[in-house]
């Protein structure tokens, strides 16, 4: 290990590097603020390699083996524009929310519904972050990534990323194989406010929405129901909203008229996991040092010195109760190390 770069250290505490704030330690951690550093890391770092951004969708084990690569690449710029759109690039280590607010301040709207989502720009495509009727894929143009096998650079198109609901190729076939360095966005010049989500329209009232006003409404909505990771450890929604057949949704709705059902373009139906969890009695309920949040049952929160085993125990308890009551298998949203 003597040849590891100076930006690497042994036995690093990860508690402050991910938003669930679990007790966790990495055997090795290397900070990357220049892509040129990767070659040295690849030559000498203990395997496996794991890439860390803002840690906002992560459940790390108490003891993480191998090497964590902490992406701290910075920079953002307008790469070009044409009659139809602005093309804006940001390095992977930029804070997502700050980047969104910067694009709005420059007069390049389009990302305002994704305000206040914790995490970094580089992590955003991995799970195709989304909120209030908008997903990252709607503004995504391309990304650059370095291979963790040989350090080679590759550009991914939207098709290659295979975006889905909270999903992309980086969670599937290409999981663990790439370090995303930069993301390029295409922000159309014909802007339209997207206010399909009920709360936003209500918050904006009669005013003609500007991109900034939409961003403010999104931030107010988020603050009203989602816990701030700076105050209480959490990783946002802990489960996916389950997508089921139209028949299964209709059957469930017949037995549970209050169940929120969102028809999908492919004919299937998305169900509100938060509702299922609340009905199963878990809203605001704790198991050991963790619990489901009192204002939003889909968010798992860390009330004290929890570690990944506490999170796993609560996850299994919630999954079992929801499965027993509704016959639905909830799938966790975060990545587990
Ligand atoms: N609901 C309850 N009880 C609860 C929570 C929700 O009954 O405790 C029901 C309500 O009927 C509510 C419905 O569920 O109308 C939907 O809840 P909400 O609008 O809060 O959204 P969500 O489906 O729980 C999803 C995303 C969020 C995103 C919001 C807004 C997923 C897994 N989560 O949550 O994304 O901010 O919509 O678009 O798709 C995240 O992924 O980390 C995240 C926070």
CSV table of C-alpha atoms and ligand atoms in Angstrom, one decimal:
chain,number,residue,atom,x,y,z
A,1,UNK,CA,0.0,0.0,0.0
A,2,UNK,CA,3.0,2.3,0.3
A,3,UNK,CA,2.5,3.5,-3.3
A,4,UNK,CA,-1.0,4.8,-2.7
A,5,UNK,CA,-1.3,8.6,-3.5
A,6,UNK,CA,-1.2,11.2,-0.7
A,7,UNK,CA,-4.9,11.8,-1.2
A,8,UNK,CA,-5.6,8.3,0.2
A,9,UNK,CA,-5.9,7.4,3.9
A,10,UNK,CA,-6.6,4.3,5.9
A,11,UNK,CA,-9.5,3.6,8.3
A,12,UNK,CA,-11.6,6.6,7.5
A,13,UNK,CA,-14.9,7.4,9.3
A,14,UNK,CA,-17.7,7.6,6.8
A,15,UNK,CA,-20.4,8.8,9.3
A,16,UNK,CA,-20.2,12.5,8.1
A,17,UNK,CA,-19.8,11.5,4.4
A,18,UNK,CA,-23.3,10.1,3.9
A,19,UNK,CA,-26.7,11.5,4.8
A,20,UNK,CA,-28.0,8.6,6.8
A,21,UNK,CA,-25.1,9.3,9.2
A,22,UNK,CA,-24.7,5.6,10.1
A,23,UNK,CA,-21.7,4.4,12.1
A,24,UNK,CA,-19.4,3.2,9.3
A,25,UNK,CA,-15.7,3.1,8.5
A,26,UNK,CA,-13.8,2.6,5.2
A,27,UNK,CA,-10.6,0.5,5.1
A,28,UNK,CA,-9.2,3.0,2.6
A,29,UNK,CA,-10.5,6.3,1.2
A,30,UNK,CA,-9.0,8.3,-1.7
A,31,UNK,CA,-10.2,11.8,-2.5
A,32,UNK,CA,-10.3,12.6,-6.2
A,33,UNK,CA,-10.2,16.3,-7.2
A,34,UNK,CA,-8.4,15.8,-10.5
A,35,UNK,CA,-9.2,13.0,-13.1
A,36,UNK,CA,-5.4,12.5,-13.5
A,37,UNK,CA,-5.3,11.0,-10.0
A,38,UNK,CA,-7.3,8.0,-11.0
A,39,UNK,CA,-4.4,6.2,-12.7
A,40,UNK,CA,-2.3,6.0,-9.5
A,41,UNK,CA,-5.3,4.9,-7.5
A,42,UNK,CA,-6.1,2.1,-10.1
A,43,UNK,CA,-2.5,1.0,-9.9
A,44,UNK,CA,-2.3,0.5,-6.2
A,45,UNK,CA,-5.6,0.8,-4.3
A,46,UNK,CA,-7.0,-2.3,-2.5
A,47,UNK,CA,-10.1,-3.7,-4.2
A,48,UNK,CA,-13.0,-3.5,-4.4
A,49,UNK,CA,-13.3,0.1,-5.5
A,50,UNK,CA,-16.5,2.0,-4.6
A,51,UNK,CA,-17.4,5.5,-5.7
A,52,UNK,CA,-18.9,8.0,-3.3
A,53,UNK,CA,-20.6,11.3,-4.2
A,54,UNK,CA,-22.7,13.1,-1.6
A,55,UNK,CA,-23.7,9.8,0.0
A,56,UNK,CA,-27.4,10.7,-0.1
A,57,UNK,CA,-28.6,7.4,-1.4
A,58,UNK,CA,-26.3,5.0,0.5
A,59,UNK,CA,-26.4,2.4,3.3
A,60,UNK,CA,-22.8,1.6,4.1
A,61,UNK,CA,-21.9,-1.4,6.3
A,62,UNK,CA,-20.2,-0.7,9.6
A,63,UNK,CA,-17.0,-1.8,8.0
A,64,UNK,CA,-16.4,-1.2,4.3
A,65,UNK,CA,-13.5,-3.1,2.7
A,66,UNK,CA,-11.4,-2.1,-0.2
A,67,UNK,CA,-11.2,1.5,-1.3
A,68,UNK,CA,-13.8,4.3,-1.4
A,69,UNK,CA,-13.2,6.9,-4.1
A,70,UNK,CA,-14.6,10.2,-2.9
A,71,UNK,CA,-15.4,12.3,-6.0
A,72,UNK,CA,-14.5,16.0,-5.5
A,73,UNK,CA,-14.2,17.1,-9.1
A,74,UNK,CA,-15.4,20.7,-9.4
A,75,UNK,CA,-16.4,23.0,-12.2
A,76,UNK,CA,-19.5,24.1,-14.2
A,77,UNK,CA,-19.9,26.0,-17.5
A,78,UNK,CA,-22.1,26.8,-20.5
A,79,UNK,CA,-20.5,24.7,-23.2
A,80,UNK,CA,-22.6,26.1,-26.0
A,81,UNK,CA,-26.1,27.1,-27.2
A,82,UNK,CA,-28.1,27.0,-30.3
A,83,UNK,CA,-31.5,28.4,-31.4
A,84,UNK,CA,-33.2,25.8,-29.3
A,85,UNK,CA,-31.2,25.1,-26.1
A,86,UNK,CA,-28.4,25.8,-23.7
A,87,UNK,CA,-25.8,23.1,-23.1
A,88,UNK,CA,-24.5,23.2,-19.6
A,89,UNK,CA,-21.9,20.9,-18.1
A,90,UNK,CA,-21.0,20.3,-14.4
A,91,UNK,CA,-18.3,18.2,-12.9
A,92,UNK,CA,-19.4,15.2,-10.8
A,93,UNK,CA,-18.4,16.6,-7.4
A,94,UNK,CA,-20.6,19.7,-7.7
A,95,UNK,CA,-23.4,19.9,-5.2
A,96,UNK,CA,-26.7,19.2,-7.1
A,97,UNK,CA,-28.8,21.9,-5.5
A,98,UNK,CA,-26.2,24.6,-5.8
A,99,UNK,CA,-25.8,23.6,-9.5
A,100,UNK,CA,-29.5,23.9,-10.1
A,101,UNK,CA,-29.7,27.3,-8.4
A,102,UNK,CA,-26.7,28.5,-10.5
A,103,UNK,CA,-28.4,27.5,-13.8
A,104,UNK,CA,-31.6,29.4,-12.7
A,105,UNK,CA,-29.5,32.5,-11.8
A,106,UNK,CA,-27.9,32.4,-15.2
A,107,UNK,CA,-31.3,32.4,-16.9
A,108,UNK,CA,-31.2,28.7,-18.0
A,109,UNK,CA,-34.3,27.1,-16.6
A,110,UNK,CA,-35.4,23.5,-16.7
A,111,UNK,CA,-34.1,21.9,-13.5
A,112,UNK,CA,-36.1,23.9,-11.0
A,113,UNK,CA,-38.4,21.0,-10.0
A,114,UNK,CA,-35.3,19.1,-8.9
A,115,UNK,CA,-34.3,21.9,-6.4
A,116,UNK,CA,-33.1,20.8,-2.9
A,117,UNK,CA,-32.4,17.1,-3.8
A,118,UNK,CA,-29.4,16.2,-1.7
A,119,UNK,CA,-26.3,14.8,-3.4
A,120,UNK,CA,-23.9,15.5,-6.2
A,121,UNK,CA,-24.2,16.0,-9.9
A,122,UNK,CA,-22.3,12.8,-10.7
A,123,UNK,CA,-24.7,10.7,-8.6
A,124,UNK,CA,-27.8,12.2,-10.1
A,125,UNK,CA,-27.9,10.1,-13.3
A,126,UNK,CA,-27.2,6.8,-11.5
A,127,UNK,CA,-30.7,6.6,-10.1
A,128,UNK,CA,-32.2,9.2,-12.5
A,129,UNK,CA,-33.2,11.5,-9.6
A,130,UNK,CA,-36.8,12.8,-9.8
A,131,UNK,CA,-39.3,15.0,-8.0
A,132,UNK,CA,-42.6,16.8,-8.7
A,133,UNK,CA,-43.2,15.4,-12.1
A,134,UNK,CA,-39.7,15.8,-13.5
A,135,UNK,CA,-36.7,13.4,-13.8
A,136,UNK,CA,-33.1,14.1,-14.6
A,137,UNK,CA,-33.5,12.2,-17.9
A,138,UNK,CA,-35.8,15.0,-19.2
A,139,UNK,CA,-32.8,17.4,-19.3
A,140,UNK,CA,-29.9,14.9,-19.7
A,141,UNK,CA,-27.7,15.1,-22.8
A,142,UNK,CA,-24.6,13.0,-22.1
A,143,UNK,CA,-22.1,12.1,-19.4
A,144,UNK,CA,-18.4,11.3,-19.2
A,145,UNK,CA,-17.1,8.4,-17.1
A,146,UNK,CA,-13.8,6.7,-16.4
A,147,UNK,CA,-13.6,3.0,-16.4
A,148,UNK,CA,-12.6,1.6,-13.0
A,149,UNK,CA,-11.0,-1.4,-14.8
A,150,UNK,CA,-8.5,0.5,-17.1
A,151,UNK,CA,-9.1,4.2,-16.6
A,152,UNK,CA,-10.3,4.8,-20.1
A,153,UNK,CA,-12.8,7.6,-20.8
A,154,UNK,CA,-16.2,6.9,-22.2
A,155,UNK,CA,-19.1,9.1,-23.2
A,156,UNK,CA,-22.7,7.8,-22.5
A,157,UNK,CA,-25.7,8.9,-24.5
A,158,UNK,CA,-29.2,8.9,-23.0
A,159,UNK,CA,-29.9,5.6,-24.8
A,160,UNK,CA,-26.8,4.0,-23.3
A,161,UNK,CA,-27.8,5.2,-19.8
A,162,UNK,CA,-31.1,3.3,-20.2
A,163,UNK,CA,-32.9,5.5,-17.7
A,164,UNK,CA,-36.0,4.3,-15.9
A,165,UNK,CA,-37.9,5.2,-12.7
A,166,UNK,CA,-35.1,5.7,-10.2
A,167,UNK,CA,-33.0,3.5,-12.4
A,168,UNK,CA,-30.2,3.5,-15.0
A,169,UNK,CA,-27.6,1.1,-16.5
A,170,UNK,CA,-25.3,2.3,-13.7
A,171,UNK,CA,-27.5,0.4,-11.2
A,172,UNK,CA,-27.7,-2.7,-13.4
A,173,UNK,CA,-25.4,-4.1,-16.1
A,174,UNK,CA,-22.7,-1.4,-15.5
A,175,UNK,CA,-23.0,-1.2,-11.7
A,176,UNK,CA,-19.6,-0.6,-10.0
A,177,UNK,CA,-17.7,-0.3,-13.3
A,178,UNK,CA,-17.5,3.5,-13.8
A,179,UNK,CA,-16.6,6.8,-12.1
A,180,UNK,CA,-18.8,9.5,-13.6
A,181,UNK,CA,-16.7,12.7,-14.1
A,182,UNK,CA,-19.1,15.1,-15.8
A,183,UNK,CA,-22.7,15.5,-16.8
A,184,UNK,CA,-24.0,17.6,-19.7
A,185,UNK,CA,-27.5,19.0,-19.7
A,186,UNK,CA,-29.6,20.3,-22.5
A,187,UNK,CA,-31.9,23.0,-21.3
A,188,UNK,CA,-34.5,24.0,-23.9
A,189,UNK,CA,-35.1,27.7,-24.5
A,190,UNK,CA,-38.9,27.2,-24.8
A,191,UNK,CA,-39.5,26.8,-21.0
A,192,UNK,CA,-42.8,25.7,-19.6
A,193,UNK,CA,-43.6,25.4,-15.9
A,194,UNK,CA,-44.3,21.8,-14.9
A,195,UNK,CA,-46.9,21.9,-12.1
A,196,UNK,CA,-48.6,18.6,-12.5
A,197,UNK,CA,-47.9,17.8,-8.8
A,198,UNK,CA,-50.9,19.2,-6.9
A,199,UNK,CA,-49.0,20.9,-4.1
A,200,UNK,CA,-47.0,23.1,-6.5
A,201,UNK,CA,-50.1,24.6,-8.2
A,202,UNK,CA,-51.7,25.2,-4.9
A,203,UNK,CA,-48.5,26.9,-3.5
A,204,UNK,CA,-48.1,29.2,-6.6
A,205,UNK,CA,-51.8,30.3,-6.5
A,206,UNK,CA,-52.7,32.8,-9.2
A,207,UNK,CA,-49.2,34.0,-10.0
A,208,UNK,CA,-47.7,33.4,-13.4
A,209,UNK,CA,-44.9,31.1,-12.4
A,210,UNK,CA,-41.3,32.0,-13.1
A,211,UNK,CA,-38.7,29.3,-12.9
A,212,UNK,CA,-37.5,30.9,-9.6
A,213,UNK,CA,-41.0,30.8,-8.2
A,214,UNK,CA,-41.4,27.2,-9.1
A,215,UNK,CA,-38.0,26.4,-7.4
A,216,UNK,CA,-39.2,28.3,-4.3
A,217,UNK,CA,-42.5,26.3,-4.3
A,218,UNK,CA,-40.6,23.0,-4.7
A,219,UNK,CA,-38.3,23.9,-1.8
A,220,UNK,CA,-41.2,24.9,0.4
A,221,UNK,CA,-43.0,21.6,-0.4
A,222,UNK,CA,-39.9,19.5,0.3
A,223,UNK,CA,-39.1,21.4,3.6
A,224,UNK,CA,-42.7,20.7,4.8
A,225,UNK,CA,-42.4,16.9,4.6
A,226,UNK,CA,-38.9,15.8,4.1
A,227,UNK,CA,-36.3,15.8,7.0
A,228,UNK,CA,-33.2,17.9,6.5
A,229,UNK,CA,-30.2,15.4,6.5
A,230,UNK,CA,-28.2,18.1,8.4
A,231,UNK,CA,-30.7,17.7,11.3
A,232,UNK,CA,-31.7,14.1,11.1
A,233,UNK,CA,-30.0,11.3,9.2
A,234,UNK,CA,-32.0,10.0,6.2
A,235,UNK,CA,-31.6,9.0,2.6
A,236,UNK,CA,-34.8,10.4,1.2
A,237,UNK,CA,-37.4,7.9,0.0
A,238,UNK,CA,-36.2,4.5,1.4
A,239,UNK,CA,-38.4,2.4,-1.0
A,240,UNK,CA,-39.4,2.7,-4.6
A,241,UNK,CA,-43.1,3.3,-5.2
A,242,UNK,CA,-44.2,-0.1,-6.5
A,243,UNK,CA,-45.3,-0.4,-10.1
A,244,UNK,CA,-47.9,-3.2,-10.5
A,245,UNK,CA,-50.3,-4.3,-13.2
A,246,UNK,CA,-53.6,-2.4,-13.7
A,247,UNK,CA,-55.5,-5.5,-12.5
A,248,UNK,CA,-53.6,-5.7,-9.3
A,249,UNK,CA,-54.0,-2.0,-8.7
A,250,UNK,CA,-57.8,-2.2,-9.3
A,251,UNK,CA,-58.1,-5.2,-6.9
A,252,UNK,CA,-56.2,-3.4,-4.2
A,253,UNK,CA,-58.2,-0.2,-4.7
A,254,UNK,CA,-61.4,-2.2,-4.3
A,255,UNK,CA,-60.3,-3.3,-0.9
A,256,UNK,CA,-58.6,-0.1,0.1
A,257,UNK,CA,-60.4,2.9,-1.5
A,258,UNK,CA,-57.9,5.4,0.0
A,259,UNK,CA,-54.9,3.9,-1.9
A,260,UNK,CA,-53.3,6.5,-4.2
A,261,UNK,CA,-52.9,4.9,-7.7
A,262,UNK,CA,-51.0,6.7,-10.5
A,263,UNK,CA,-51.6,5.2,-14.0
A,264,UNK,CA,-48.3,4.9,-16.0
A,265,UNK,CA,-47.8,5.4,-19.7
A,266,UNK,CA,-47.2,1.7,-20.2
A,267,UNK,CA,-50.6,0.8,-18.8
A,268,UNK,CA,-49.3,-0.3,-15.4
A,269,UNK,CA,-50.0,1.6,-12.2
A,270,UNK,CA,-47.6,3.1,-9.6
A,271,UNK,CA,-48.8,2.9,-5.9
A,272,UNK,CA,-47.8,5.3,-3.1
A,273,UNK,CA,-45.4,3.3,-0.9
A,274,UNK,CA,-45.7,6.0,1.8
A,275,UNK,CA,-49.4,5.2,2.0
A,276,UNK,CA,-48.9,1.4,2.3
A,277,UNK,CA,-46.3,2.0,5.0
A,278,UNK,CA,-48.5,4.4,6.9
A,279,UNK,CA,-51.5,2.0,6.7
A,280,UNK,CA,-49.2,-0.8,8.0
A,281,UNK,CA,-48.7,1.2,11.1
A,282,UNK,CA,-45.1,2.3,10.6
A,283,UNK,CA,-45.4,6.1,10.2
A,284,UNK,CA,-43.5,7.7,13.0
A,285,UNK,CA,-42.8,4.3,14.5
A,286,UNK,CA,-39.3,3.2,15.6
A,287,UNK,CA,-37.3,0.0,15.8
A,288,UNK,CA,-34.2,0.5,17.8
A,289,UNK,CA,-32.3,3.7,16.8
A,290,UNK,CA,-34.1,4.0,13.5
A,291,UNK,CA,-37.7,4.7,12.4
A,292,UNK,CA,-40.0,5.7,9.6
A,293,UNK,CA,-40.4,9.6,9.6
A,294,UNK,CA,-43.4,11.0,11.3
A,295,UNK,CA,-44.3,13.4,8.4
A,296,UNK,CA,-43.5,11.0,5.5
A,297,UNK,CA,-43.7,7.3,6.1
A,298,UNK,CA,-41.5,6.5,3.1
A,299,UNK,CA,-38.4,8.1,4.6
A,300,UNK,CA,-36.3,6.0,7.0
A,301,UNK,CA,-34.6,8.2,9.7
A,302,UNK,CA,-31.6,7.6,12.0
A,303,UNK,CA,-32.5,8.9,15.5
A,304,UNK,CA,-29.2,8.0,17.1
A,305,UNK,CA,-26.1,5.9,16.7
A,306,UNK,CA,-27.5,3.5,14.2
A,307,UNK,CA,-25.6,1.3,11.8
A,308,UNK,CA,-26.5,-0.7,8.7
A,309,UNK,CA,-27.8,-3.7,10.7
A,310,UNK,CA,-30.4,-1.4,12.4
A,311,UNK,CA,-31.5,-0.2,9.0
A,312,UNK,CA,-31.7,-3.7,7.6
A,313,UNK,CA,-33.8,-4.8,10.6
A,314,UNK,CA,-36.3,-2.0,10.1
A,315,UNK,CA,-36.4,-2.5,6.4
A,316,UNK,CA,-37.3,-6.2,6.8
A,317,UNK,CA,-39.9,-5.4,9.4
A,318,UNK,CA,-41.6,-2.9,7.2
A,319,UNK,CA,-41.4,-5.1,4.1
A,320,UNK,CA,-42.9,-8.0,6.0
A,321,UNK,CA,-45.9,-6.0,7.3
A,322,UNK,CA,-46.6,-4.4,3.9
A,323,UNK,CA,-46.4,-7.8,2.2
A,324,UNK,CA,-48.7,-9.4,4.7
A,325,UNK,CA,-51.3,-6.6,4.5
A,326,UNK,CA,-51.2,-5.8,0.8
A,327,UNK,CA,-49.3,-8.6,-1.0
A,328,UNK,CA,-46.7,-6.0,-2.2
A,329,UNK,CA,-42.9,-6.6,-2.0
A,330,UNK,CA,-41.3,-3.1,-1.4
A,331,UNK,CA,-37.9,-2.7,-2.9
A,332,UNK,CA,-35.3,-0.4,-1.2
A,333,UNK,CA,-34.1,2.6,-3.2
A,334,UNK,CA,-30.6,3.2,-1.7
A,335,UNK,CA,-27.4,1.4,-2.7
A,336,UNK,CA,-26.0,-1.0,-0.1
A,337,UNK,CA,-22.3,-1.3,0.6
B,1,LIG,N1,-48.6,9.1,1.6
B,1,LIG,C1,-49.2,8.7,2.7
B,1,LIG,N2,-48.5,8.7,3.9
B,1,LIG,C2,-47.2,9.1,3.9
B,1,LIG,C3,-46.6,9.5,2.7
B,1,LIG,C4,-47.3,9.5,1.6
B,1,LIG,O1,-50.4,8.4,2.7
B,1,LIG,O2,-46.7,9.1,5.0
B,1,LIG,C5,-49.4,9.2,0.3
B,1,LIG,C6,-50.2,10.5,0.1
B,1,LIG,O3,-51.4,10.1,-0.4
B,1,LIG,C7,-49.4,11.2,-0.9
B,1,LIG,C8,-48.8,10.1,-1.8
B,1,LIG,O4,-48.5,9.0,-0.8
B,1,LIG,O5,-50.2,12.0,-1.8
B,1,LIG,C9,-47.5,10.5,-2.4
B,1,LIG,O6,-46.6,11.0,-1.4
B,1,LIG,P1,-45.5,12.2,-1.8
B,1,LIG,O7,-46.2,13.2,-2.7
B,1,LIG,O8,-44.9,12.7,-0.6
B,1,LIG,O9,-44.5,11.5,-2.8
B,1,LIG,P2,-43.9,10.0,-2.7
B,1,LIG,O10,-44.5,9.2,-3.7
B,1,LIG,O11,-43.9,9.5,-1.3
B,1,LIG,C10,-42.1,10.5,-4.5
B,1,LIG,C11,-40.6,10.4,-4.7
B,1,LIG,C12,-39.9,11.5,-3.9
B,1,LIG,C13,-40.3,12.8,-4.5
B,1,LIG,C14,-41.8,12.9,-4.4
B,1,LIG,C15,-42.4,14.1,-5.1
B,1,LIG,C16,-40.1,8.0,-4.9
B,1,LIG,C17,-39.6,6.7,-4.3
B,1,LIG,N3,-40.2,9.1,-4.1
B,1,LIG,O12,-42.4,10.3,-3.1
B,1,LIG,O13,-38.5,11.3,-4.2
B,1,LIG,O14,-39.7,13.9,-3.9
B,1,LIG,O15,-42.5,11.8,-5.0
B,1,LIG,O16,-42.3,14.0,-6.5
B,1,LIG,O17,-40.5,8.0,-6.1
B,1,LIG,C18,-36.5,10.3,-3.3
B,1,LIG,O18,-36.5,9.5,-4.3
B,1,LIG,O19,-35.6,10.1,-2.4
B,1,LIG,C19,-37.6,11.2,-3.1
B,1,LIG,C20,-37.7,12.0,-2.0
